[in-house]
mmCIF file of C-alpha atoms in Angstrom:
data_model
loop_
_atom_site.group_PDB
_atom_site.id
_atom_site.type_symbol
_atom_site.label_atom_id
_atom_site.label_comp_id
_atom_site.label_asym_id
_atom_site.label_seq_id
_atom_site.Cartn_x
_atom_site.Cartn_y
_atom_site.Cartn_z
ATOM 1 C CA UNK S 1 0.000 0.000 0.000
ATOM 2 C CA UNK S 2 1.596 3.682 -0.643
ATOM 3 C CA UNK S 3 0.199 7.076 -0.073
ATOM 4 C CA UNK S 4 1.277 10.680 -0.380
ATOM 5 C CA UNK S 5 1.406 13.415 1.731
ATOM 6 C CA UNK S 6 -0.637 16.628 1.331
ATOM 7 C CA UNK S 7 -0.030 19.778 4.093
ATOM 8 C CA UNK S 8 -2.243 22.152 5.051
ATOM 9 C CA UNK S 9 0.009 25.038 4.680
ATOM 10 C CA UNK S 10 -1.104 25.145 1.619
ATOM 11 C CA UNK S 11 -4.752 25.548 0.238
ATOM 12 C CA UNK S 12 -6.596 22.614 -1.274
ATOM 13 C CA UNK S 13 -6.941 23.412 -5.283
ATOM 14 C CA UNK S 14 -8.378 22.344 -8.454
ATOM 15 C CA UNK S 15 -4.873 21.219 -8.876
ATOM 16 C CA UNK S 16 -4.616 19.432 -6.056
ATOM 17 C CA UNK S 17 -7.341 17.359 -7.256
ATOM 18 C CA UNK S 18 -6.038 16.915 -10.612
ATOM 19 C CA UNK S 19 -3.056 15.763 -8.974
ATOM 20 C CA UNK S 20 -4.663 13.197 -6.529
ATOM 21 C CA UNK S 21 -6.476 12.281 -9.464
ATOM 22 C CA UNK S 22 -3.848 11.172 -11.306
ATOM 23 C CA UNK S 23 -1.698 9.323 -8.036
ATOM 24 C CA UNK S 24 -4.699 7.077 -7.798
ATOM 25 C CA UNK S 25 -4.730 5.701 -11.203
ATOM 26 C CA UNK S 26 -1.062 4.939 -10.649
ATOM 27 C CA UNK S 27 -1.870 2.848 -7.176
ATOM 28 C CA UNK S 28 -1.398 5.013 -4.575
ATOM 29 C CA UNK S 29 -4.371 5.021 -2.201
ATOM 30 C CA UNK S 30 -3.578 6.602 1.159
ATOM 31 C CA UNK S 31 -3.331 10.114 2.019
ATOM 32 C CA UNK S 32 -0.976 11.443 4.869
ATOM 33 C CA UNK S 33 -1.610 15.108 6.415
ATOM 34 C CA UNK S 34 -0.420 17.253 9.615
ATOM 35 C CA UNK S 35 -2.954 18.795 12.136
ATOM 36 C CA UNK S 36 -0.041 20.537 14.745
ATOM 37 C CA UNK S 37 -1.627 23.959 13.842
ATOM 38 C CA UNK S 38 0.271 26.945 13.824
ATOM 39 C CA UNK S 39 -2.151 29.187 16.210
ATOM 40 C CA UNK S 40 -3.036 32.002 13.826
ATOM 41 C CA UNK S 41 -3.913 29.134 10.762
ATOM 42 C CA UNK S 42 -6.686 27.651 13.374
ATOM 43 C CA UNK S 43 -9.522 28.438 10.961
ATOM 44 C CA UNK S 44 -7.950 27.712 7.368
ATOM 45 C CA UNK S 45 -6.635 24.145 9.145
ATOM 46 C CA UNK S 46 -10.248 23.402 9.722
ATOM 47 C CA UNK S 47 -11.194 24.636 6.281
ATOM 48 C CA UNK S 48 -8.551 22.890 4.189
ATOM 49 C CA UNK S 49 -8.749 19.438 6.426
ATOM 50 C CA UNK S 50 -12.555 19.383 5.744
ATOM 51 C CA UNK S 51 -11.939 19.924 2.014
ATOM 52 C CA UNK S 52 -9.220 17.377 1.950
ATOM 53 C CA UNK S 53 -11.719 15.105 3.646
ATOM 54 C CA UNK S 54 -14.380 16.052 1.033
ATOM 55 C CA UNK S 55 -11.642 15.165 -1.623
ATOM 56 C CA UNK S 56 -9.850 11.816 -0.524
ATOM 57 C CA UNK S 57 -13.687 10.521 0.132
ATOM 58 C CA UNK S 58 -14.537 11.266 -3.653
ATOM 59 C CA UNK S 59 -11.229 9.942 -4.972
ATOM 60 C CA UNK S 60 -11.612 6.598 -2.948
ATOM 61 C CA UNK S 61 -7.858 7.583 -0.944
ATOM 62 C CA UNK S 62 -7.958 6.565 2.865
ATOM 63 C CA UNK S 63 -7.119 10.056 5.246
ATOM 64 C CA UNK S 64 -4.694 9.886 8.200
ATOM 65 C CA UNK S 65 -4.136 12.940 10.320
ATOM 66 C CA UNK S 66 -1.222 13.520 12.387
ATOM 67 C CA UNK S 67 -2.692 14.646 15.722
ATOM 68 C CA UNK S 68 -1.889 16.760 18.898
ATOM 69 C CA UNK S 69 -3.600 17.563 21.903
ATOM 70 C CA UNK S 70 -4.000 21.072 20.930
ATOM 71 C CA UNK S 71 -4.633 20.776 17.677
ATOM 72 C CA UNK S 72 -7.477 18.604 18.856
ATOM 73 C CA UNK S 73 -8.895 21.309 20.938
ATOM 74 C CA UNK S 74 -8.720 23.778 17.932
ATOM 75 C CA UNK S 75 -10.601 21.428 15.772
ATOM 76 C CA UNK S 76 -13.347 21.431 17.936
ATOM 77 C CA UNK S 77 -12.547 17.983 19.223
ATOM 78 C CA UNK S 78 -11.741 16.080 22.021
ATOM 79 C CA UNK S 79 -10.723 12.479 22.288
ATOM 80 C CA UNK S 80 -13.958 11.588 23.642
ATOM 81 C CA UNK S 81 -15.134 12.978 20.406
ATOM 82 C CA UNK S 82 -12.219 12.357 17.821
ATOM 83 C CA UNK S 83 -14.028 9.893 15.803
ATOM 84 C CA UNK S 84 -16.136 12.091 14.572
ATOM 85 C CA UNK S 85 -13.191 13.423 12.343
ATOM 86 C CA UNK S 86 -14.728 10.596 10.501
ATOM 87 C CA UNK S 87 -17.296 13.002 9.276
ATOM 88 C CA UNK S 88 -14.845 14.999 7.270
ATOM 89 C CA UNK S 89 -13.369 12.818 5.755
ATOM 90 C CA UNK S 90 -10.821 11.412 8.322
ATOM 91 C CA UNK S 91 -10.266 7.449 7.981
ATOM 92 C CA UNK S 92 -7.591 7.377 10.726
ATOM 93 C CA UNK S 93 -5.553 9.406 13.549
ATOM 94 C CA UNK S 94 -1.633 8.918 14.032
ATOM 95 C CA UNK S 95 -1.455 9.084 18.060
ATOM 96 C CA UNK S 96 1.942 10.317 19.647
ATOM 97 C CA UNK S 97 1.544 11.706 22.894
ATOM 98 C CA UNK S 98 -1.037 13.516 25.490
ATOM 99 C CA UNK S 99 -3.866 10.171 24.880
ATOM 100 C CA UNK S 100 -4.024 7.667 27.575
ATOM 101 C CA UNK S 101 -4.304 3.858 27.029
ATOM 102 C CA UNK S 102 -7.593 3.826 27.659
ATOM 103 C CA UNK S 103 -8.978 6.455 24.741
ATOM 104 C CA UNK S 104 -6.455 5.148 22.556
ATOM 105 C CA UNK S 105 -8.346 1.509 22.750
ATOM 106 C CA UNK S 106 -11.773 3.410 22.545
ATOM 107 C CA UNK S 107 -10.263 4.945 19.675
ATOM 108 C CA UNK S 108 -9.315 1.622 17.852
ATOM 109 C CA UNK S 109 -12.725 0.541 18.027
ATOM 110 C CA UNK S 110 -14.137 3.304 16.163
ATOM 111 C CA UNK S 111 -11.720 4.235 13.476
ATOM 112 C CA UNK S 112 -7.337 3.279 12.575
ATOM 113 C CA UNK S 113 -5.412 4.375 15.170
ATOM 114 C CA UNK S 114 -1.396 4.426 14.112
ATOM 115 C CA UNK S 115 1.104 4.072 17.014
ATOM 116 C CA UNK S 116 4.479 5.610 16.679
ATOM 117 C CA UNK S 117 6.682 2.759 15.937
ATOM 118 C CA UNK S 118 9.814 4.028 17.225
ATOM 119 C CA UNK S 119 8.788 4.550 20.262
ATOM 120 C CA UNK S 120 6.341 1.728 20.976
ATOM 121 C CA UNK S 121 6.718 -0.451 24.134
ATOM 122 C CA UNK S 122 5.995 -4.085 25.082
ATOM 123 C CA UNK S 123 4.437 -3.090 28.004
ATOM 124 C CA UNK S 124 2.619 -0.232 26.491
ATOM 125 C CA UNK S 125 0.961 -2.178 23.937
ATOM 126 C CA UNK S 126 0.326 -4.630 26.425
ATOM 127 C CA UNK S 127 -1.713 -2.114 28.546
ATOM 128 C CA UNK S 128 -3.800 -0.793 25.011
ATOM 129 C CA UNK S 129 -4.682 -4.447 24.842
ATOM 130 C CA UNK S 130 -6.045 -4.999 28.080
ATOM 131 C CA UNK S 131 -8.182 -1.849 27.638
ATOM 132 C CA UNK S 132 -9.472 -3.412 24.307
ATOM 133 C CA UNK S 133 -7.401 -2.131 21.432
ATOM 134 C CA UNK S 134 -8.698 -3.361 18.509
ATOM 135 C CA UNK S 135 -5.462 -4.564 16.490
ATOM 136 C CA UNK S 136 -7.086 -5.465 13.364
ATOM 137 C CA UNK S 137 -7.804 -1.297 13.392
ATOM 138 C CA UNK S 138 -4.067 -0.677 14.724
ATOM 139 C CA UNK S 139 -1.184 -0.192 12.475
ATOM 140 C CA UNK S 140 2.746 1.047 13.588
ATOM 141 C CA UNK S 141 3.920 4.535 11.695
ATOM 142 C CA UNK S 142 7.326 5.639 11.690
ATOM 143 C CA UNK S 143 8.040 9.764 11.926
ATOM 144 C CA UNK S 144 9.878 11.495 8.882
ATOM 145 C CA UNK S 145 13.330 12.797 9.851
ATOM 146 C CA UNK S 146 13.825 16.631 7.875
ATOM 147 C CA UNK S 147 17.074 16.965 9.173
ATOM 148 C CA UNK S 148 20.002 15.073 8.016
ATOM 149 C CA UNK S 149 22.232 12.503 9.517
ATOM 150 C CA UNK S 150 19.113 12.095 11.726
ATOM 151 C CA UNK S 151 16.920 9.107 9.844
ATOM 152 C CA UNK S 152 16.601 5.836 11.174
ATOM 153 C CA UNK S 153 19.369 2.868 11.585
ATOM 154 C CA UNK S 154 18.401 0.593 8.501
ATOM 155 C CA UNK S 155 19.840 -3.280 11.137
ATOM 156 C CA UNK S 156 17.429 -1.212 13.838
ATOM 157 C CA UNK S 157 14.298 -0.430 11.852
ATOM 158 C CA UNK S 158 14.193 -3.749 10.806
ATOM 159 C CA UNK S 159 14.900 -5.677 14.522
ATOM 160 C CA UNK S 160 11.740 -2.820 15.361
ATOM 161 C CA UNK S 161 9.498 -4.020 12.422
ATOM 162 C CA UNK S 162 9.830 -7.842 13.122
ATOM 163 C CA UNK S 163 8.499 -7.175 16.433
ATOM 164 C CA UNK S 164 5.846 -4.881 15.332
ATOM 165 C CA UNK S 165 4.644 -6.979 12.934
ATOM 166 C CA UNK S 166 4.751 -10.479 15.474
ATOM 167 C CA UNK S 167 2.617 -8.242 17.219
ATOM 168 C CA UNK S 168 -0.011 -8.080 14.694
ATOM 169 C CA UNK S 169 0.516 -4.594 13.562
ATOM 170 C CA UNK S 170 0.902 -3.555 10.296
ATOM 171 C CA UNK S 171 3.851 -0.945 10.296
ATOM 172 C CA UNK S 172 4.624 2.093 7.933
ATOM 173 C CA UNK S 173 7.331 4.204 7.029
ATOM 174 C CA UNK S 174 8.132 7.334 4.783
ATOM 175 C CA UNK S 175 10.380 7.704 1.907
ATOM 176 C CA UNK S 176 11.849 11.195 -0.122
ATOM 177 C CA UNK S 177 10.336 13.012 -2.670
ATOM 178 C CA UNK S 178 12.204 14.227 -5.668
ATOM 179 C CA UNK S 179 10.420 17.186 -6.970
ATOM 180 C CA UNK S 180 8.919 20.004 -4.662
ATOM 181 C CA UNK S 181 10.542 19.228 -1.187
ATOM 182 C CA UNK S 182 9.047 20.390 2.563
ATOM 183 C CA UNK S 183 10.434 23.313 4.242
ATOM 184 C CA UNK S 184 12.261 24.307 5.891
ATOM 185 C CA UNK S 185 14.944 22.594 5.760
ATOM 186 C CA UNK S 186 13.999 20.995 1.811
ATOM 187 C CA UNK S 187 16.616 18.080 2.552
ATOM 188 C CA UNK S 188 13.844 15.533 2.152
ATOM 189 C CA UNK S 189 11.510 13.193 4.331
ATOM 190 C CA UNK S 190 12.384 9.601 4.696
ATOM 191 C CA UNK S 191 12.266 7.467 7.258
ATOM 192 C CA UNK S 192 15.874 5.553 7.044
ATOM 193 C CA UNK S 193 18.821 8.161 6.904
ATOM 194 C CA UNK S 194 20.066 5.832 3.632
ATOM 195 C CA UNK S 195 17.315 7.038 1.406
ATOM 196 C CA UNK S 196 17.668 10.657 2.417
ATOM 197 C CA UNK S 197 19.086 11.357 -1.251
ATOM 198 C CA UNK S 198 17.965 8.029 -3.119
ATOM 199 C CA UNK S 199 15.409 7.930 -5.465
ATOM 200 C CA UNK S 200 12.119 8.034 -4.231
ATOM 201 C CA UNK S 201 11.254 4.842 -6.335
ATOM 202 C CA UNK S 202 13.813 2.565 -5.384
ATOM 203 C CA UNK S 203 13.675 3.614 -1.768
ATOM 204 C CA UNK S 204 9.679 2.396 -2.652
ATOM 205 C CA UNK S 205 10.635 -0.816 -3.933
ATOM 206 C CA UNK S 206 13.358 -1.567 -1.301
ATOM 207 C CA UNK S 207 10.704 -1.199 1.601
ATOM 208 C CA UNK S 208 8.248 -3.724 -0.047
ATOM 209 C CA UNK S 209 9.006 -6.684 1.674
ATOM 210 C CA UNK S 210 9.756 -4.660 5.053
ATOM 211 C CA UNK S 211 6.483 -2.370 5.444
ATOM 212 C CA UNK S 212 3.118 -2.555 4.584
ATOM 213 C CA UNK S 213 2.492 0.839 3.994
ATOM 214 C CA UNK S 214 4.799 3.185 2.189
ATOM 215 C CA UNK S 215 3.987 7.426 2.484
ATOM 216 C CA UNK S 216 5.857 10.004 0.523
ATOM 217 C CA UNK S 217 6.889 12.146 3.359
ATOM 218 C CA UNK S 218 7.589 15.380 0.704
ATOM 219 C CA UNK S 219 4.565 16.694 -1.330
ATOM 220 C CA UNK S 220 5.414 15.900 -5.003
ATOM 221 C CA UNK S 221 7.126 13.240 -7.232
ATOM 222 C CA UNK S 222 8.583 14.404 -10.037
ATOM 223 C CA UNK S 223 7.410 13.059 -13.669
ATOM 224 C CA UNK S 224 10.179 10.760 -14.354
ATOM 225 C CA UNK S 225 9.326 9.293 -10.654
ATOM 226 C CA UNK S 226 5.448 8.868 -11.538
ATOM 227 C CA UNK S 227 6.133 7.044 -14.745
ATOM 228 C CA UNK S 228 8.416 4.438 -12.544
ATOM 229 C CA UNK S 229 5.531 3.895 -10.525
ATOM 230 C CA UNK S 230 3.110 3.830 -12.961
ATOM 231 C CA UNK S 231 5.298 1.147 -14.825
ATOM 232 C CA UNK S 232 5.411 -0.980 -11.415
ATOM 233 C CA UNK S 233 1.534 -1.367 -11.965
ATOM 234 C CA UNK S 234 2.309 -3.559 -14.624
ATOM 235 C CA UNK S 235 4.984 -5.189 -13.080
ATOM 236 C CA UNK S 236 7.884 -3.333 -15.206
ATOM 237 C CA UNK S 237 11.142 -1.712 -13.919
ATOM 238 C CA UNK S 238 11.960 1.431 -15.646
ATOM 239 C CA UNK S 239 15.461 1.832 -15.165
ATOM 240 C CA UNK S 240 16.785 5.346 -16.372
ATOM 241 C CA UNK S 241 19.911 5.661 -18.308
ATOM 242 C CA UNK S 242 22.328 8.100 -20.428
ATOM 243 C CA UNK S 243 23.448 7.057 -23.309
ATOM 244 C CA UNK S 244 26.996 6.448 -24.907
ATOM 245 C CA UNK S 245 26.024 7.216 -28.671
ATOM 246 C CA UNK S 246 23.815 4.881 -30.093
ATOM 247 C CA UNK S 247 20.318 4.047 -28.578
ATOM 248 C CA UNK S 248 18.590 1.082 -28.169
ATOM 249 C CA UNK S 249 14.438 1.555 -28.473
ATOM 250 C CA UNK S 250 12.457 1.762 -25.955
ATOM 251 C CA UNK S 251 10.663 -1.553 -25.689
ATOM 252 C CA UNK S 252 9.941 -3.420 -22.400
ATOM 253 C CA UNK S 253 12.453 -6.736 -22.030
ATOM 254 C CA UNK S 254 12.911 -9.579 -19.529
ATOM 255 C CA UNK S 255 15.849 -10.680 -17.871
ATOM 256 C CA UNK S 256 16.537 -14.558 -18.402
ATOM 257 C CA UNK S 257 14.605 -17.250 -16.609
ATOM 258 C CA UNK S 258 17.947 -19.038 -15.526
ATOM 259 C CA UNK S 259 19.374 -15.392 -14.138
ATOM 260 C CA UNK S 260 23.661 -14.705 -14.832
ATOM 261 C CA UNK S 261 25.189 -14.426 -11.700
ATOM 262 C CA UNK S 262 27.108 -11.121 -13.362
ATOM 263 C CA UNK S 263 24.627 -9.575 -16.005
ATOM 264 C CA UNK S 264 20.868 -9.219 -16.809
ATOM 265 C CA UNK S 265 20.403 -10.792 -20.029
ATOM 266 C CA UNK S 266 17.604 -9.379 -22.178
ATOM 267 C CA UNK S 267 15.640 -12.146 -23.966
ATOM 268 C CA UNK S 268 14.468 -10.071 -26.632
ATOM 269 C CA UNK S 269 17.260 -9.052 -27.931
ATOM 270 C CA UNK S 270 18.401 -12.265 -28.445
ATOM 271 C CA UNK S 271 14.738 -13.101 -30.517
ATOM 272 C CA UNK S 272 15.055 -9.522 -32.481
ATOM 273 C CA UNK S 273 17.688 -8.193 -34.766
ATOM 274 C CA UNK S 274 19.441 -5.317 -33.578
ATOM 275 C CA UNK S 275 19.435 -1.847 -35.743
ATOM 276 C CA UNK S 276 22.034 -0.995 -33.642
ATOM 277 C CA UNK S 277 25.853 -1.159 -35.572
ATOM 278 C CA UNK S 278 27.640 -3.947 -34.155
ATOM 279 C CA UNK S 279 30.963 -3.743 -34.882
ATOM 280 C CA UNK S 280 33.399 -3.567 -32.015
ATOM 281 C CA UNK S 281 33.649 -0.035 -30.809
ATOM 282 C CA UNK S 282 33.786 1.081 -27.238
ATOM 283 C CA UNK S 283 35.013 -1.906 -24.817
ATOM 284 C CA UNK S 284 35.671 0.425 -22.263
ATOM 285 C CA UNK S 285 35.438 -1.064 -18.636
ATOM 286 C CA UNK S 286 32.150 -1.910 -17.129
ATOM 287 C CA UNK S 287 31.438 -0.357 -13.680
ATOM 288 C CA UNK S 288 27.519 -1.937 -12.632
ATOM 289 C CA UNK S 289 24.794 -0.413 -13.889
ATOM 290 C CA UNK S 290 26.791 -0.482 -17.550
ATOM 291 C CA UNK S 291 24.297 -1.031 -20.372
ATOM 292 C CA UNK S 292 26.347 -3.383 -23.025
ATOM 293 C CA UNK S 293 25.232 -4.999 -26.539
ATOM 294 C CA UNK S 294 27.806 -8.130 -27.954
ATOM 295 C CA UNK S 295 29.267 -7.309 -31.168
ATOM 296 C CA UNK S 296 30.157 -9.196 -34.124
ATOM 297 C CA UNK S 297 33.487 -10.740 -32.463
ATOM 298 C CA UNK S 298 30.986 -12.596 -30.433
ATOM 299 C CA UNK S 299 29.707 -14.947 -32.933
ATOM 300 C CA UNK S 300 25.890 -16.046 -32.294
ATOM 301 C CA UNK S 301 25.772 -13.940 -28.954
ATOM 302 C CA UNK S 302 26.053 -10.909 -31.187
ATOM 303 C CA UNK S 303 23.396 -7.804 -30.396
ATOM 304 C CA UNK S 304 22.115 -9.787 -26.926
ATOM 305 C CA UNK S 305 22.193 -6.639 -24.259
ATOM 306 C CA UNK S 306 23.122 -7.002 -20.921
ATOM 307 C CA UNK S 307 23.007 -4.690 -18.166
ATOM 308 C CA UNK S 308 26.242 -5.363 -15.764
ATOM 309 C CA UNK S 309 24.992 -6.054 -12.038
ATOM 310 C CA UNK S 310 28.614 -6.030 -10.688
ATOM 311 C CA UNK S 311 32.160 -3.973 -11.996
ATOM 312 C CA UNK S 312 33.400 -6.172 -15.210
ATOM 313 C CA UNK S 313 35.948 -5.738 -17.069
ATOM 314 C CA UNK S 314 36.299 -4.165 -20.288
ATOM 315 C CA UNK S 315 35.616 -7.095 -23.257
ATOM 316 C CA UNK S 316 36.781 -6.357 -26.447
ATOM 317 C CA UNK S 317 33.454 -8.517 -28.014
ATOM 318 C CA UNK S 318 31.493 -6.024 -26.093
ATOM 319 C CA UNK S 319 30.153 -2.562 -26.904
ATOM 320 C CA UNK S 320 29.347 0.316 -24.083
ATOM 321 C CA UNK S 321 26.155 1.854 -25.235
ATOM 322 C CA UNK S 322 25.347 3.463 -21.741
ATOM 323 C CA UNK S 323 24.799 3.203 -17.943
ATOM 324 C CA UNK S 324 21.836 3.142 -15.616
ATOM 325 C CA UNK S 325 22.103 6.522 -13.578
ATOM 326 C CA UNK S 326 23.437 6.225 -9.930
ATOM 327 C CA UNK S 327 19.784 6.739 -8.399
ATOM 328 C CA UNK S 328 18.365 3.641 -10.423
ATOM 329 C CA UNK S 329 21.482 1.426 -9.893
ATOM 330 C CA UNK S 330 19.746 -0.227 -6.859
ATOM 331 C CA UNK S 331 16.550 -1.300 -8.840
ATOM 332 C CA UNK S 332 18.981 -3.864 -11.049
ATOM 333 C CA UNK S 333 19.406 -5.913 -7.882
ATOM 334 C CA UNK S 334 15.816 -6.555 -8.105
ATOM 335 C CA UNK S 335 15.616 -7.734 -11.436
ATOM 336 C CA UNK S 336 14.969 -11.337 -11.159
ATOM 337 C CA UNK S 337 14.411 -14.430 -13.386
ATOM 338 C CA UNK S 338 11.743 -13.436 -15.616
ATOM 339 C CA UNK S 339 11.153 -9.802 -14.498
ATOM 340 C CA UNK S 340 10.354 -7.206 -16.696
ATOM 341 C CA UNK S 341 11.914 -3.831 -17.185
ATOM 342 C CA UNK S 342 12.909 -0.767 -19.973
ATOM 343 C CA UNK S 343 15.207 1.369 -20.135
ATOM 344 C CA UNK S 344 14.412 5.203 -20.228
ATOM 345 C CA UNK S 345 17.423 7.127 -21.587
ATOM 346 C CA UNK S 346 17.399 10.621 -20.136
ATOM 347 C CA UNK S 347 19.585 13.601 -20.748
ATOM 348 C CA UNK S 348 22.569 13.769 -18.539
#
């Protein structure tokens, strides 16, 4: 499951619904936002959350509001009466501090309640249950870190998810965005310090099998980004590249059902002639992430493409014809037998 974040700093716009529009038809389904109210934004908070509300119900996205005490108060609310934020919109309330065991259980029967992960105790949890937490209603979030050098321990977070999720709780997390960034600091929002400057997409795809549910923590994703993801829908890796001359189309490919232990081995280029000139030019070295084609020195291997998953080499029976940028580089590791993926060549 993955989500985006929307702030209320801002107001909600005809193009904010074009763009939620368009995040839905490429999978994402959640919606993230912030209710620690600045004092003298009371009224517009209540004004934009409501329209948000209005907005995530018609586009079919689930709503979870980061909540304070005060902010609470300012809303009109108290936690006797939280769950009425289901009214507006509101699908779920992150909980932090300032709620007692007690309400938080009351809580969980009424709408999602999301712990904070990091912080989470045996015995608190233990406590919540006794009161009558609903866990099937109960997932785990993890904060956003804005300042760098700051994000999570990547051996910690996991040790912390395992037991989360042997608990029963379903456990989220926040990765970067890559086009307009959160203030103010604008050094992006991720969860694990190690994908403070990766791309937003392979940070996605490397928290798959750890989370189940994924929130850009910045506001946008830039176009390359949203064409990754909307790839992933059909279960194709877009891996961006810059060329070194000569360009192969853009077609989707497979790696090999029985996988190299050095290269991905396109299959269709082995089925299709190449247009691409295959006498020997360029064996230059080949750091990973090198896109290669055989040449004619090669004999019947000639025009196969590989993209290098480790540092090879330079082959004279090889051609360079470009390399996966350094952002993408991690997505080759999860290229498996059979899996799909195209290469996007982009301006350097």
């Amino acid at each position: 499951m993955k989500g985006l974040s929307i702030y209320l700093n801002e107001p909600i716009t005809d193009e904010t619904s074009e763009w939620l529009q368009r995040m839905r038809v490429v999978g994402f389904t959640s919606l993230f936002t912030s209710l620690h109210i600045p004092e003298d934004d009371s009224s517009l908070y209540v004004e934009r959350l409501q329209a948000l509300g209005r907005l995530a119900r018609e586009l079919g996205f689930e709503l979870v509001a980061d909540i304070a005490p005060a902010s609470l108060a300012t809303l009109g609310k108290t936690w006797e009466t939280a769950a009425t934020l289901t009214d507006w919109g509101v699908t779920g309330l992150r909980l932090d501090y300032g709620i007692r065991p007690q309400q938080i259980a009351t809580l969980s029967n009424q709408m999602m309640v999301a712990l904070n992960a990091s912080t989470l105790t045996a015995d608190e949890l233990t406590e919540m249950k006794a009161q009558g937490l609903r866990i099937d209603h109960t997932e785990a979030w993890h904060n956003f870190y804005p300042r760098p050098e700051t994000g999570l321990d990547r051996t910690w977070f996991d040790e912390k998810n395992a037991w989360l999720q042997a608990q029963g709780l379903r456990v989220q997390a926040f990765i970067p965005g890559d086009e307009t960034l959160r203030g103010p600091l604008f050094e992006t929002l991720p969860t694990l310090e190690e994908h403070r400057h990766a791309s937003p997409f392979a940070s996605y795809i490397d928290l798959q099998s750890t989370v189940d549910r994924i929130l850009v923590g910045d506001p946008r994703l830039s176009e390359a980004t949203i064409r990754q993801f909307e790839a992933e829908q059909t279960g194709v890796i877009v891996l961006r590249a810059v060329a070194n001359g000569q360009q192969r189309q853009r077609e989707t490919e497979t790696n090999r059902f029985d996988p190299a232990r050095d290269v991905i081995r396109s299959v269709e280029s082995r089925m299709n002639p190449s247009t691409i000139d295959l006498t020997p030019q360029d064996p230059s070295v080949r750091p990973l992430g090198t896109i290669t084609i055989d040449n004619e020195k090669y004999g019947r291997y000639a025009g196969e493409v590989q993209i290098t998953k480790r540092n090879l080499s330079a082959d004279e029976r090889v051609n360079v014809i470009g390399r996966v940028i350094e952002a993408d580089q991690p997505l080759i590791a999860r290229l498996g037998p059979g899996s799909k993926f195209r290469i996007e060549w982009v301006t350097p």
